[in-house]
Amino acid sequence: MRQMNISFIGAGRVGDILSRALYSKGYKINIIVSTTETNGRKLAETVNAEWSASYEFSSIDDLIIVAVSDRSLQKVLSEINCSPDTMVVHTAGSFGLEVFENSSISRKGVFYPLQTFSKDRKIGFDGLPFLLEASGEEGYSLMEEIVKKLGSVSYRIDTESRKLYHLAAVFACNFTNYMLTSGKRITDLYHLPFDLLKPLVEETVNKAFEMGPENSQTGPGIRNDINTLNKHRELLSFDPELEKLYNMVTGSIFGYYNNDK
Amino acid sequence: MRQMNISFIGAGRVGDILSRALYSKGYKINIIVSTTETNGRKLAETVNAEWSASYEFSSIDDLIIVAVSDRSLQKVLSEINCSPDTMVVHTAGSFGLEVFENSSISRKGVFYPLQTFSKDRKIGFDGLPFLLEASGEEGYSLMEEIVKKLGSVSYRIDTESRKLYHLAAVFACNFTNYMLTSGKRITDLYHLPFDLLKPLVEETVNKAFEMGPENSQTGPGIRNDINTLNKHRELLSFDPELEKLYNMVTGSIFGYYNNDK
């Protein structure tokens, strides 16, 4: 089978990790397009590609992966000029194929890894879900093949359902991280090591995915254990904002388990 | 070394898991005290112990572990009648040695595993932190020895600091679980598999403990990305309570990262 040629638009967190992963799996990376020259050149060098600031593609790419911010996605897509044979996909969870509407691209798709990316952080692609959508079967197969090569798993998910995953991910990832941050503010303030909480958090997550999180809720909020809640409020009086968050989430837990469920 | 004799008061989640773990490590379990006969007898049988409903201990125990609800702890301790040589410890994170004040117990301690327990769920004791406190050095050493035998790790943490860990654990465990529950409500409503979010949540937790959660926050809340926030609010309109939670946590994230930090 002929080697596949892939170019990237965007050298941010997603472009960085994805291009390196594909390069390491033997794909030829043609061009890294980035408006920030330093980032773009650095990444291009790493994956043995050319850097460019232009959306004009004279190279023959099988695939262009557009990994730019949600804010600039539509504009970037409308400026791409590439061969009609090139498939162009974006990596945004909250957009579908409709975002291509002002573009001249004919083969289009969504290539959304359901993961949180941070710069300079390696992530495992093994078993990672990619939520895919394409304007044609051939394009879908092309993405499927790449996902398989990464060791990841393809799911054919339509625009509406992918948006729902994106939203569910905000609760499960962004909000979860913020709860950890809030816990750490407490241990930090008293110079206690936050790391002691790691086994607890890991068990919380394992339990949630094995039993269903709705079946594994514990703590004073669900029982409305007033004594403990009041003790906690007192300890939190050093920070009214944190106390407010505590009260809001506790109230929401109690409401869900006792009235609204 | 002589085999240590241990009795338990409480056959709930903590008593169940802890007595089984100690039994499997070769400790002799004397008595399981439980006011619920069925639970008590069942657990006693499993760990080759006697069941009793009484707080009078004629047996010679080295240690009595009191694993009852926070609500009944003080009362239970005041009713225990045991040898003055027996060490009595409780497993509650939000109480210290002061909760023994109406009791006749002379050797006392706190034996608090920083973990979330569910009935019929095995948890790993390897590397688990036990936050210990004791009225004397000999008692502390006794607990330390048991923790080591379990493969867990001892930390000498005073009452105030342990209460803070208990509070931090509410954020990191109870609230985290509730964020997962909220994410699952979204996927459930649309009959989408929640499990796809597992790699994302695991990476969120790993990243938080490696980089510090305050350094790994992502998502529309921290950037106040109005377009995405409004799209999410629209998707959440099926459930005003969930939308309220989304708005509250988003507002709190934005406030923390943009004003209050």
Tab-separated table of C-alpha atoms in Angstrom, chain A residues 29-242:
chain	number	residue	atom	x	y	z
A	29	ILE	CA	3.848	14.491	7.218
A	30	ASN	CA	4.041	16.988	4.345
A	31	ILE	CA	3.385	20.425	5.725
A	32	ILE	CA	2.682	21.976	9.106
A	33	VAL	CA	0.752	25.187	8.538
A	34	SER	CA	0.966	27.575	11.443
A	35	THR	CA	0.629	31.335	11.645
A	36	THR	CA	3.063	31.279	14.564
A	37	GLU	CA	6.354	30.658	12.808
A	38	THR	CA	8.366	29.533	15.853
A	39	ASN	CA	5.866	26.853	16.882
A	40	GLY	CA	5.261	25.791	13.333
A	41	ARG	CA	8.926	25.441	12.375
A	42	LYS	CA	9.745	23.587	15.576
A	43	LEU	CA	6.972	21.046	15.111
A	44	ALA	CA	7.700	20.691	11.370
A	45	GLU	CA	11.316	19.860	12.167
A	46	THR	CA	10.271	17.222	14.700
A	47	VAL	CA	8.062	15.393	12.225
A	48	ASN	CA	10.353	15.928	9.241
A	49	ALA	CA	7.884	18.214	7.458
A	50	GLU	CA	7.906	21.683	5.861
A	51	TRP	CA	6.533	24.703	7.650
A	52	SER	CA	4.180	27.087	5.889
A	53	ALA	CA	1.926	30.000	6.839
A	54	SER	CA	-0.272	29.646	3.780
A	55	TYR	CA	-3.540	27.784	3.232
A	56	GLU	CA	-2.627	27.133	-0.415
A	57	PHE	CA	-1.631	23.485	-0.828
A	58	SER	CA	0.363	22.657	-3.936
A	59	SER	CA	1.503	19.418	-2.318
A	60	ILE	CA	-0.510	16.299	-3.000
A	61	ASP	CA	-2.005	15.397	0.344
A	62	ASP	CA	-4.325	12.507	1.004
A	63	LEU	CA	-5.466	14.231	4.154
A	64	ILE	CA	-5.302	17.658	5.742
A	65	ILE	CA	-6.062	17.710	9.470
A	66	VAL	CA	-7.252	21.096	10.683
A	67	ALA	CA	-6.566	21.442	14.413
A	68	VAL	CA	-7.210	25.095	15.154
A	69	SER	CA	-9.278	26.855	17.801
A	70	ASP	CA	-13.087	26.643	17.584
A	71	ARG	CA	-13.103	30.399	17.095
A	72	SER	CA	-11.056	30.397	13.913
A	73	LEU	CA	-12.159	27.065	12.431
A	74	GLN	CA	-14.770	28.327	9.948
A	75	LYS	CA	-12.520	31.098	8.639
A	76	VAL	CA	-9.533	28.777	8.203
A	77	LEU	CA	-11.633	26.200	6.324
A	78	SER	CA	-12.942	28.879	3.950
A	79	GLU	CA	-9.364	29.876	3.041
A	80	ILE	CA	-8.022	26.412	2.267
A	81	ASN	CA	-7.153	25.808	-1.361
A	82	CYS	CA	-6.197	22.209	-2.054
A	83	SER	CA	-6.682	19.438	-4.596
A	84	PRO	CA	-10.287	18.194	-4.810
A	85	ASP	CA	-8.880	14.732	-4.111
A	86	THR	CA	-7.603	15.793	-0.712
A	87	MET	CA	-9.770	14.946	2.246
A	88	VAL	CA	-9.975	17.762	4.824
A	89	VAL	CA	-11.041	17.003	8.385
A	90	HIS	CA	-11.306	19.048	11.564
A	91	THR	CA	-10.794	17.899	15.150
A	92	ALA	CA	-13.453	20.008	16.902
A	93	GLY	CA	-16.086	18.205	18.956
A	94	SER	CA	-18.649	20.961	18.815
A	95	PHE	CA	-18.784	21.400	15.018
A	96	GLY	CA	-20.021	19.091	12.300
A	97	LEU	CA	-19.756	19.154	8.497
A	98	GLU	CA	-21.835	22.354	8.362
A	99	VAL	CA	-18.749	24.368	9.335
A	100	PHE	CA	-17.333	23.642	5.851
A	101	GLU	CA	-20.203	25.484	4.169
A	102	ASN	CA	-18.195	28.520	2.997
A	103	SER	CA	-15.288	26.383	1.845
A	104	SER	CA	-14.450	24.910	-1.553
A	105	ILE	CA	-13.609	21.526	-0.011
A	106	SER	CA	-15.432	18.534	-1.435
A	107	ARG	CA	-14.178	15.613	0.684
A	108	LYS	CA	-14.783	16.557	4.300
A	109	GLY	CA	-14.894	14.957	7.683
A	110	VAL	CA	-14.665	15.257	11.438
A	111	PHE	CA	-11.808	13.516	13.218
A	112	TYR	CA	-12.484	14.119	16.914
A	113	PRO	CA	-10.379	12.406	19.568
A	114	LEU	CA	-12.348	12.290	22.828
A	115	GLN	CA	-9.393	13.337	24.939
A	116	THR	CA	-7.870	16.310	26.770
A	117	PHE	CA	-4.576	17.516	25.341
A	118	SER	CA	-1.845	19.523	27.002
A	119	LYS	CA	1.329	20.789	25.423
A	120	ASP	CA	4.432	18.687	26.106
A	121	ARG	CA	2.360	15.899	27.570
A	122	LYS	CA	2.386	12.474	25.974
A	123	ILE	CA	-0.961	10.777	25.825
A	124	GLY	CA	-1.728	7.179	25.047
A	125	PHE	CA	-3.630	6.565	21.812
A	126	ASP	CA	-4.277	2.936	22.701
A	127	GLY	CA	-8.011	2.411	23.006
A	128	LEU	CA	-8.741	6.124	22.632
A	129	PRO	CA	-12.161	6.778	21.052
A	130	PHE	CA	-12.180	8.849	17.851
A	131	LEU	CA	-15.648	10.107	16.966
A	132	LEU	CA	-15.746	10.188	13.172
A	133	GLU	CA	-18.033	11.658	10.564
A	134	ALA	CA	-17.448	12.012	6.814
A	135	SER	CA	-19.134	13.257	3.672
A	136	GLY	CA	-18.461	9.946	1.910
A	137	GLU	CA	-17.712	6.303	2.615
A	138	GLU	CA	-14.243	6.429	1.090
A	139	GLY	CA	-13.304	9.316	3.369
A	140	TYR	CA	-14.713	7.525	6.355
A	141	SER	CA	-12.606	4.450	5.590
A	142	LEU	CA	-9.497	6.572	5.255
A	143	MET	CA	-9.988	7.989	8.771
A	144	GLU	CA	-10.865	4.559	10.114
A	145	GLU	CA	-7.603	3.181	8.790
A	146	ILE	CA	-5.593	5.942	10.502
A	147	VAL	CA	-7.393	5.471	13.804
A	148	LYS	CA	-6.667	1.758	13.668
A	149	LYS	CA	-2.995	2.405	12.967
A	150	LEU	CA	-2.850	4.612	16.062
A	151	GLY	CA	-4.234	1.736	18.135
A	152	SER	CA	-7.329	3.817	18.797
A	153	VAL	CA	-10.986	2.954	18.277
A	154	SER	CA	-13.362	4.491	15.688
A	155	TYR	CA	-16.953	5.393	16.409
A	156	ARG	CA	-19.301	6.670	13.734
A	157	ILE	CA	-21.052	9.430	15.643
A	158	ASP	CA	-23.266	12.070	14.012
A	159	THR	CA	-22.912	15.799	14.651
A	160	GLU	CA	-25.639	16.044	17.299
A	161	SER	CA	-24.344	13.084	19.306
A	162	ARG	CA	-20.766	14.322	19.095
A	163	LYS	CA	-21.841	17.694	20.478
A	164	LEU	CA	-23.451	15.834	23.372
A	165	TYR	CA	-20.199	13.968	24.043
A	166	HIS	CA	-18.386	17.270	23.961
A	167	LEU	CA	-20.799	18.595	26.579
A	168	ALA	CA	-20.626	15.434	28.705
A	169	ALA	CA	-16.825	15.736	28.515
A	170	VAL	CA	-17.019	19.221	30.027
A	171	PHE	CA	-18.642	17.717	33.124
A	172	ALA	CA	-16.457	14.610	33.213
A	173	CYS	CA	-13.132	16.303	32.435
A	174	ASN	CA	-13.167	20.089	32.922
A	175	PHE	CA	-15.442	20.110	35.958
A	176	THR	CA	-13.764	17.056	37.479
A	177	ASN	CA	-10.398	18.767	37.131
A	178	TYR	CA	-11.823	21.846	38.820
A	179	MET	CA	-13.051	19.760	41.769
A	180	LEU	CA	-9.503	18.413	42.112
A	181	THR	CA	-8.164	21.971	41.959
A	182	SER	CA	-10.574	22.956	44.705
A	183	GLY	CA	-9.462	20.030	46.871
A	184	LYS	CA	-5.856	21.005	46.295
A	185	ARG	CA	-6.515	24.580	47.390
A	186	ILE	CA	-7.460	23.177	50.778
A	187	THR	CA	-4.414	20.928	51.168
A	188	ASP	CA	-2.115	23.640	49.751
A	189	LEU	CA	-3.336	26.263	52.182
A	190	TYR	CA	-2.295	24.058	55.073
A	191	HIS	CA	0.879	22.770	53.376
A	192	LEU	CA	-0.409	19.212	53.252
A	193	PRO	CA	0.602	16.989	50.326
A	194	PHE	CA	-2.230	16.733	47.784
A	195	ASP	CA	-0.791	13.461	46.446
A	196	LEU	CA	-2.227	11.474	49.346
A	197	LEU	CA	-5.599	11.824	47.625
A	198	LYS	CA	-4.480	9.994	44.485
A	199	PRO	CA	-5.594	6.446	45.433
A	200	LEU	CA	-8.955	7.867	46.507
A	201	VAL	CA	-9.502	9.715	43.229
A	202	GLU	CA	-8.401	6.730	41.154
A	203	GLU	CA	-10.787	4.454	43.021
A	204	THR	CA	-13.574	7.031	42.581
A	205	VAL	CA	-13.073	6.934	38.814
A	206	ASN	CA	-12.696	3.153	38.569
A	207	LYS	CA	-15.789	2.642	40.687
A	208	ALA	CA	-17.784	5.156	38.644
A	209	PHE	CA	-17.028	3.356	35.382
A	210	GLU	CA	-17.612	-0.105	36.830
A	211	MET	CA	-20.749	0.547	38.883
A	212	GLY	CA	-22.064	3.692	37.192
A	213	PRO	CA	-21.346	6.997	38.968
A	214	GLU	CA	-25.026	7.413	39.859
A	215	ASN	CA	-24.717	4.242	41.959
A	216	SER	CA	-21.479	5.090	43.690
A	217	GLN	CA	-22.127	8.510	45.191
A	218	THR	CA	-20.968	8.777	48.817
A	219	GLY	CA	-20.342	11.673	51.194
A	220	PRO	CA	-22.220	14.073	53.442
A	221	GLY	CA	-24.131	15.810	50.621
A	222	ILE	CA	-26.221	12.842	49.553
A	223	ARG	CA	-27.191	12.091	53.176
A	224	ASN	CA	-27.616	15.791	54.033
A	225	ASP	CA	-25.430	15.115	57.074
A	226	ILE	CA	-25.846	18.569	58.618
A	227	ASN	CA	-23.165	18.125	61.296
A	228	THR	CA	-20.439	17.307	58.819
A	229	LEU	CA	-21.657	19.902	56.305
A	230	ASN	CA	-21.507	22.604	58.967
A	231	LYS	CA	-18.038	21.535	60.091
A	232	HIS	CA	-16.885	21.711	56.471
A	233	ARG	CA	-18.421	25.148	55.989
A	234	GLU	CA	-16.558	26.358	59.026
A	235	LEU	CA	-13.245	25.006	57.698
A	236	LEU	CA	-13.962	26.717	54.370
A	237	SER	CA	-14.605	30.119	55.882
A	238	PHE	CA	-11.066	31.126	54.787
A	239	ASP	CA	-12.422	31.399	51.239
A	240	PRO	CA	-16.023	32.519	50.608
A	241	GLU	CA	-15.841	31.506	46.923
A	242	LEU	CA	-14.798	27.968	47.757
